[in-house]
Coordinates of C-alpha atoms and ligand atoms in Angstrom, one line a residue:
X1 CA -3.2 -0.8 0.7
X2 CA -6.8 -2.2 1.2
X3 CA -7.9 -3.9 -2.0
X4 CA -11.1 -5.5 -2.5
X5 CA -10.8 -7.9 -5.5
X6 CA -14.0 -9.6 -7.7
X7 CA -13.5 -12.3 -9.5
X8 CA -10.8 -13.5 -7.2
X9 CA -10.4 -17.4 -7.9
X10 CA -10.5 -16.8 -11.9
X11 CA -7.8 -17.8 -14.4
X12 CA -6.7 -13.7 -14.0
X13 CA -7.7 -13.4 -10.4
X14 CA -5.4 -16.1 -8.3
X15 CA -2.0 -14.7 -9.8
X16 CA -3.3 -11.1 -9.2
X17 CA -4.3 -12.1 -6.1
X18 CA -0.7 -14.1 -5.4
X19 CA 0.8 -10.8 -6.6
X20 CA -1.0 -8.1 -4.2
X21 CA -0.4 -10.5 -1.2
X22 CA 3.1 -11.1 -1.9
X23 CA 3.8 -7.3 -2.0
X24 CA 1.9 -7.2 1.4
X25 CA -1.4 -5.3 0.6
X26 CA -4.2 -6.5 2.8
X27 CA -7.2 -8.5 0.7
X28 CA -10.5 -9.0 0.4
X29 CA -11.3 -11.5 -2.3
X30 CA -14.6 -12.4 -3.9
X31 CA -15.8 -15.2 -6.2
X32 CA -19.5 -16.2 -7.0
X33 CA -18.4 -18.7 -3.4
X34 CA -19.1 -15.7 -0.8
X35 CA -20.6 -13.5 -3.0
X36 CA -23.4 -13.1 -5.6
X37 CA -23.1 -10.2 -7.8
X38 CA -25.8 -10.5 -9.7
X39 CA -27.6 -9.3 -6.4
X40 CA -27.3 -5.4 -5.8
X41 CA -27.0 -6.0 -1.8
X42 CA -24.1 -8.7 -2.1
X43 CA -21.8 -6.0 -1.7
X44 CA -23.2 -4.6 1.1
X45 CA -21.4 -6.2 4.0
X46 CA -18.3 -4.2 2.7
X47 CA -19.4 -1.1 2.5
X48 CA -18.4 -0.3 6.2
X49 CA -14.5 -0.8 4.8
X50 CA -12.5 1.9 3.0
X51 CA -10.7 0.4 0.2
X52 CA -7.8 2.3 -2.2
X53 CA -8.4 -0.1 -5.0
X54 CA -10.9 -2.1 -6.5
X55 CA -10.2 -4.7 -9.2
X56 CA -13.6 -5.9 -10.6
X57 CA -12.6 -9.1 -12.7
X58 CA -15.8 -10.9 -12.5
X59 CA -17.9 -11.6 -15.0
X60 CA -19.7 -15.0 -16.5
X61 CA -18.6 -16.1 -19.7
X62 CA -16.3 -18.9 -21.5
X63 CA -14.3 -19.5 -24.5
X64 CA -15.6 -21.3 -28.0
X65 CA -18.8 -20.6 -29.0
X66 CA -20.2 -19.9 -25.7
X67 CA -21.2 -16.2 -26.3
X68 CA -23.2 -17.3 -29.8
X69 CA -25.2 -19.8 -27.4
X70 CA -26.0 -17.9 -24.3
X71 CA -26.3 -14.0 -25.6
X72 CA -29.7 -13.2 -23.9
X73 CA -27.9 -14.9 -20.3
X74 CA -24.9 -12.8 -20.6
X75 CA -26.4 -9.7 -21.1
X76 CA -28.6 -9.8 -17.8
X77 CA -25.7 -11.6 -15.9
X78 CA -22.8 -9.8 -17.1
X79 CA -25.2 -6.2 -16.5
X80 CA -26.5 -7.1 -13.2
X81 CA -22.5 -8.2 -12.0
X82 CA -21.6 -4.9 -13.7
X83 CA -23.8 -2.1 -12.0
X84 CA -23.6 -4.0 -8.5
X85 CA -20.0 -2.9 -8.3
X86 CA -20.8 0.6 -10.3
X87 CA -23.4 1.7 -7.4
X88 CA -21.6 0.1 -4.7
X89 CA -18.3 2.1 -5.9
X90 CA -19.9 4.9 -6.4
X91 CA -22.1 5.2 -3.2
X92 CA -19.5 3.6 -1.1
X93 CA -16.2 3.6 -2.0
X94 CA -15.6 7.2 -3.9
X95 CA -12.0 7.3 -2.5
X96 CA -11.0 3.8 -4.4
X97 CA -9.4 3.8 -7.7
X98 CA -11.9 0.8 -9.8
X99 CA -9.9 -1.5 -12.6
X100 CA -11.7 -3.1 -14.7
X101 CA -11.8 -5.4 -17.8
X102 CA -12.3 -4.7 -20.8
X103 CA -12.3 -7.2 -23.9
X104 CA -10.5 -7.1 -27.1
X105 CA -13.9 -8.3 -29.2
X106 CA -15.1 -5.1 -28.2
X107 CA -13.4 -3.6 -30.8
X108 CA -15.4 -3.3 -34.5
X109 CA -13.4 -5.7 -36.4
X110 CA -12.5 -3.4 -39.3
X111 CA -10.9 -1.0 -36.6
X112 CA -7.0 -1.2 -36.0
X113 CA -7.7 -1.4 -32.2
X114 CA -6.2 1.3 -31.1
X115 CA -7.5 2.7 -27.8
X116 CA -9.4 5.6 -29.1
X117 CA -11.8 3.3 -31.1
X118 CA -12.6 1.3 -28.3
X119 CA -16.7 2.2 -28.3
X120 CA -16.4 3.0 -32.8
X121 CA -18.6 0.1 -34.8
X122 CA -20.2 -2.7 -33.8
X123 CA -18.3 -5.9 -32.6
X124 CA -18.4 -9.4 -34.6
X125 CA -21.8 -10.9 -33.9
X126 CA -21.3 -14.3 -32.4
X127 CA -19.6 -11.8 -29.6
X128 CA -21.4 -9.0 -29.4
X129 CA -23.5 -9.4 -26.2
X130 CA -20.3 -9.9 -24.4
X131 CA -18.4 -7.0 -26.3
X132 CA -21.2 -4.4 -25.3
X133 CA -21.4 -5.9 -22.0
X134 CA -17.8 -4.4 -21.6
X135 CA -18.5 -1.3 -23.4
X136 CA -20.8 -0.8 -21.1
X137 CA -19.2 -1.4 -18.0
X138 CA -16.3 0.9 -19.5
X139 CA -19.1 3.7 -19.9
X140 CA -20.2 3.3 -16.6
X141 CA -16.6 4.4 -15.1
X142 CA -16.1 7.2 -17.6
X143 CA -20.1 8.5 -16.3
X144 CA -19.5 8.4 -12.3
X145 CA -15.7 9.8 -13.3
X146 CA -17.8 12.5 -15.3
X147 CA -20.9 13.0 -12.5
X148 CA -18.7 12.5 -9.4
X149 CA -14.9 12.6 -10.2
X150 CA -14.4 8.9 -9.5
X151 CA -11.0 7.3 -11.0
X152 CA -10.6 4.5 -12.8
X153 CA -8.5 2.4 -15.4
X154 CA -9.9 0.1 -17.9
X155 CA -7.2 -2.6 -19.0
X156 CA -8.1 -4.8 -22.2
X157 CA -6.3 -7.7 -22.4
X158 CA -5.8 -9.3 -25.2
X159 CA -6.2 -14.2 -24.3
X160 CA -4.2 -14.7 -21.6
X161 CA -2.5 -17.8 -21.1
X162 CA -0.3 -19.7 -18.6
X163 CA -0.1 -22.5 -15.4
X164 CA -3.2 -22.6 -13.5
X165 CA -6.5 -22.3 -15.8
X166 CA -9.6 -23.8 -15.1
X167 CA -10.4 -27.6 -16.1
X168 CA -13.4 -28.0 -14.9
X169 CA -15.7 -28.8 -18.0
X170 CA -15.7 -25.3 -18.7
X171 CA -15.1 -24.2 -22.5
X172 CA -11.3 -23.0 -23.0
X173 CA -9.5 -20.7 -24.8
X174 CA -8.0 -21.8 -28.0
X175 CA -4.3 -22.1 -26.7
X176 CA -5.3 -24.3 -23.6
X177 CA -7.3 -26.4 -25.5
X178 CA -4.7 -27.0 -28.4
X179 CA -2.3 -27.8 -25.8
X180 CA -4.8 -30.4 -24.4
X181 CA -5.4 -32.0 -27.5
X182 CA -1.6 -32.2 -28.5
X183 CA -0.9 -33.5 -25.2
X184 CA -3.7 -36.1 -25.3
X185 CA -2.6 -37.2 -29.0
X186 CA 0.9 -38.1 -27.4
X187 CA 0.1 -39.7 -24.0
X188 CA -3.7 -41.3 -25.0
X189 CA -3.3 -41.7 -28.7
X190 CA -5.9 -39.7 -29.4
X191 CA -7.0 -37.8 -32.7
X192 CA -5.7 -34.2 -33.0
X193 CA -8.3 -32.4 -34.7
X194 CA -8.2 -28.2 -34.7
X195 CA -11.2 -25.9 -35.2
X196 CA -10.9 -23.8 -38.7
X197 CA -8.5 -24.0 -41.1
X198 CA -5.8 -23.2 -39.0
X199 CA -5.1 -20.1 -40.6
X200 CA -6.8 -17.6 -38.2
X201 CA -4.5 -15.4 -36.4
X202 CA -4.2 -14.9 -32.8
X203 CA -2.3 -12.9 -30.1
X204 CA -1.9 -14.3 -26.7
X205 CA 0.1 -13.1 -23.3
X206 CA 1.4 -14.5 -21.0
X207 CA -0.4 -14.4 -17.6
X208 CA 2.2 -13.2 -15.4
X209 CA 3.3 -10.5 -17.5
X210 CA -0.3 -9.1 -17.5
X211 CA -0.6 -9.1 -13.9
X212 CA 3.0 -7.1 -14.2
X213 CA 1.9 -4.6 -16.8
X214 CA -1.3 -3.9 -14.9
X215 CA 0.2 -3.4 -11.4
X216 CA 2.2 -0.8 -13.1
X217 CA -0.4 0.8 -15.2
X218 CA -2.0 1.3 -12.4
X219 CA -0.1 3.1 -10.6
X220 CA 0.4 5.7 -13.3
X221 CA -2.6 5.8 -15.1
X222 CA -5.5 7.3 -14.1
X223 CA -9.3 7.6 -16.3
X224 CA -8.2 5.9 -19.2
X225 CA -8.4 2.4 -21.4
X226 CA -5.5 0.5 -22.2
X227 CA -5.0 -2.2 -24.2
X228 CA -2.5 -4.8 -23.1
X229 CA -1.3 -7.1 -26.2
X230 CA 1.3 -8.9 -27.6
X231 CA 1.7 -6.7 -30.5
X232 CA 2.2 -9.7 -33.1
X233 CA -0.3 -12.5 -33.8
X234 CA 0.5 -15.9 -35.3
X235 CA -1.5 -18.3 -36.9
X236 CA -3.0 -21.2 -34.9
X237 CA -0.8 -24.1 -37.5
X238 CA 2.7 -21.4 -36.1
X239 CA 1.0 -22.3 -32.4
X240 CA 0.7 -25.9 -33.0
X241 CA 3.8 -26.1 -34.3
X242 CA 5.5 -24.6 -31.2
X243 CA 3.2 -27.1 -28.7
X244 CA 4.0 -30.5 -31.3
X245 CA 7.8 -29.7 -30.2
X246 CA 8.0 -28.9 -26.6
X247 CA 5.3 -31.9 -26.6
X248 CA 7.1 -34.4 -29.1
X249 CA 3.9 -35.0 -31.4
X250 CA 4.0 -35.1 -35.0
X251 CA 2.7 -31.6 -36.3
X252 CA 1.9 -33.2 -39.8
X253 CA -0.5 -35.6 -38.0
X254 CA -3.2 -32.5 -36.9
X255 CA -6.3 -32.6 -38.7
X256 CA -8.4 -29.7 -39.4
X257 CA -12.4 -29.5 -39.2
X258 CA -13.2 -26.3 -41.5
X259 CA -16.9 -26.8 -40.5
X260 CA -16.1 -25.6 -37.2
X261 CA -16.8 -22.0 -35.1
X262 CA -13.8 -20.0 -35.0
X263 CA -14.7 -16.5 -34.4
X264 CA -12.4 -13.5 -35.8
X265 CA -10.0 -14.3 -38.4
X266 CA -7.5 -12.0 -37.1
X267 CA -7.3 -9.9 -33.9
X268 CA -3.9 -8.1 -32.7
X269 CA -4.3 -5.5 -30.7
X270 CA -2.8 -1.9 -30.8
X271 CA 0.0 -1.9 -27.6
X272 CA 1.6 1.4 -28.8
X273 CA 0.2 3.0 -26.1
X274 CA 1.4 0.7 -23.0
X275 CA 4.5 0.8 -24.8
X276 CA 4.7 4.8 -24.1
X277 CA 3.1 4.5 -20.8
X278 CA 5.7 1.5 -19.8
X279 CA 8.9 2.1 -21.9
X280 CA 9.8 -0.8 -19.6
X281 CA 7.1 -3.3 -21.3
X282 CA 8.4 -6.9 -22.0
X283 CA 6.7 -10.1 -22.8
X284 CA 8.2 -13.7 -22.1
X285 CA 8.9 -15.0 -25.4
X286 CA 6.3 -17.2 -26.8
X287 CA 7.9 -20.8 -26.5
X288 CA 9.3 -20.0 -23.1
X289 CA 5.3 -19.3 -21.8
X290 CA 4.4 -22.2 -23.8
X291 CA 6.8 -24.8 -22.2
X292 CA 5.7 -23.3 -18.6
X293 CA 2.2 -23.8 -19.7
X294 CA 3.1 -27.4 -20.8
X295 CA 4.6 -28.3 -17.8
X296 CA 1.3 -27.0 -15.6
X297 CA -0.7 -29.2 -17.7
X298 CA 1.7 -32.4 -17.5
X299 CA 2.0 -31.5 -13.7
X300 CA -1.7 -30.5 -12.5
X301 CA -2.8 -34.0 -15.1
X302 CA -5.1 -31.1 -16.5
X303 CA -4.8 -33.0 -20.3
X304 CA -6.8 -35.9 -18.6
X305 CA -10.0 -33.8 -18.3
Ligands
LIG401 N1 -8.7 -14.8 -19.5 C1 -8.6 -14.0 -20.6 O1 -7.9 -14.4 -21.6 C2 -9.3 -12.7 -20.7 C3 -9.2 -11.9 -21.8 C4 -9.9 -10.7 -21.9 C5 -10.6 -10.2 -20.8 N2 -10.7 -11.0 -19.7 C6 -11.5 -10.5 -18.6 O2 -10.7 -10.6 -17.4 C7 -11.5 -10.9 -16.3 C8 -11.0 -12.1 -15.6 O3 -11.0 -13.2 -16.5 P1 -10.7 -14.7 -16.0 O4 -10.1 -15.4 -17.2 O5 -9.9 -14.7 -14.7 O6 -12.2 -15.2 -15.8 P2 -12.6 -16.5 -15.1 O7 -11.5 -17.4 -14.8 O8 -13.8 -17.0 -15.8 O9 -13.1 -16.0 -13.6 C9 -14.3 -15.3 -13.5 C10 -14.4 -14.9 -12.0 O10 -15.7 -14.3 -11.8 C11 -16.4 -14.8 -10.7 N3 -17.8 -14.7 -10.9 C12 -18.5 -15.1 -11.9 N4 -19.9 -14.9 -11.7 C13 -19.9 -14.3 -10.5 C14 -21.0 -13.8 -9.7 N5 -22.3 -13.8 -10.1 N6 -20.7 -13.2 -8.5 C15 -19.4 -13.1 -8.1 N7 -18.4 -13.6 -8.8 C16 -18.6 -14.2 -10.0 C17 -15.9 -16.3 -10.7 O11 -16.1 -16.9 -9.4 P3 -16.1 -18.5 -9.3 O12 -14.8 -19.0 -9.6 O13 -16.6 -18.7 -7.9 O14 -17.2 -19.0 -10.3 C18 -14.4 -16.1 -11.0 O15 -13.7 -15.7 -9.9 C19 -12.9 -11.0 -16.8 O16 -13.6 -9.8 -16.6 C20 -12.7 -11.3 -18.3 O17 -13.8 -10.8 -19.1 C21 -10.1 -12.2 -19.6

């Protein structure tokens, strides 16, 4: 098949990338290196191509409290990146099936996240330029679908993790950056101090087994959102507990700075439908995708920055 990926070098995008190559589909891949999406013409220049499939992963944002500081930023970026692939898709590339990303903060967090109240309330505030940003973007496939017949699947993922995220400066997602600090407490001596009290819950999934669940979802589903979770949170003193083994640091040695941002208190969502779609659906279990994350960062030296 001839796949045009956006978003190509991200965290999501290599593996996917990795994936599609390896079972021999012929790529185009696109990061904010060769192509600008915030400009409607930077698509242009591949319009002349017919593609089956277009994954759109890009979009500009970061973990922490990014979203709380740059809301007015992410709305033009995020909309601008977002309708540059909906018009191109929809004036040039009607035969491709688009995949996009959705975002579990979209969901109103007195909602059991369960596909079907995907667009229902309003998201936690310190997110919700960024939620709405995907609603959006998730509206705009259902409208050309609606106008013109277009197809299109909208996976949410719940915080991916595994080898190979970014380490350049850039804010990270809880997991990588409690690894980070566990690690650094070992090898540097360094203070381990968590955000919160430690007792807000979290889901996480592994990377590979994303990229897995998606191919196939995929090639099933067609004009519809779904959620792909772990299906069981833990709190972030059960995660730290996992990393102070594989790592060897003393667990009872982790301060915790209550003064600190730490978004939802609990977010888990619904997988009872990828579990119909996929009766095949399997995570790796959590310490094994732990240890493999460990090893990246002991590897790549990605605790020293
Ligand atoms: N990672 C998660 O846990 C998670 C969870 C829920 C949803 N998602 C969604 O999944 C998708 C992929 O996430 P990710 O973690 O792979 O993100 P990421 O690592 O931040 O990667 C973002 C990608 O977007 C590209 N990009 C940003 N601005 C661009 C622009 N103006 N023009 C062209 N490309 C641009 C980046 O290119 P450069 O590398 O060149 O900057 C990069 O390839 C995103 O839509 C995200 O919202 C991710």
């Amino acid at each position: 098949m001839r796949i045009l990926v956006t978003g190509s070098s991200g965290f999501l995008g290599a593996p996917l990338c990795r994936t599609l190559e390896g079972a021999g589909h012929q790529l185009v891949k696109l990061s904010s290196r060769n192509c600008d999406l915030t400009q409607q013409s930077s698509l242009e220049a591949y319009s002349g191509d017919r593609y089956d499939l277009v994954y759109h992963l890009a979009a500009w944002t970061q973990a922490g409290d990014f979203c709380l500081r740059h809301p007015g930023e992410q709305w033009v970026i995020n909309q601008q990146i977002n309708t540059s692939v909906l018009a191109w898709w929809s004036a040039h590339q009607k035969q491709a099936k688009l995949v996009i990303m959705g975002t579990s903060c979209a969901y109103a967090p007195e909602s059991d996240l369960s596909e079907e109240k995907y667009m229902d309330g309003e998201p936690i505030d310190s997110l919700y330029t960024y939620a709405m940003t995907k609603r959006m973007l998730y509206q705009g496939a259902r409208a050309l679908n609606r106008q013109y017949g277009l197809r299109y699947l909208c996976a949410v993922p719940s915080t991916l993790y595994g080898p190979g995220y970014h380490v350049d400066g850039r804010q990270m997602h809880f997991i990588f950056d409690l690894i980070r600090k566990v690690i650094r407490g070992k090898e540097l001596g360094e203070p381990v101090t968590l955000w919160g009290d430690g007792h807000q819950k979290r889901e996480i999934v592994f990377v590979d087994d994303f990229v897995r669940a998606l191919l196939r979802l995929v090639e099933r589903v067609d004009n519809d959102l779904v959620n792909i979770g772990a299906g069981e949170e833990h709190s972030i003193r059960e995660f730290a507990s996992h990393i102070c083994r594989i790592v060897g640091y003393p667990e009872e040695r982790i301060g915790y700075d209550t003064s600190r941002y730490v978004g939802a208190t609990t977010k888990c969502l619904n997988v009872a439908k990828v579990r119909r779609l996929l009766p095949e659906y399997s995570l790796v279990p959590l310490a094994d995708g732990l240890r493999s994350t460990i090893a990246w960062f002991y590897e790549s030296k990605a605790y020293l920055q």
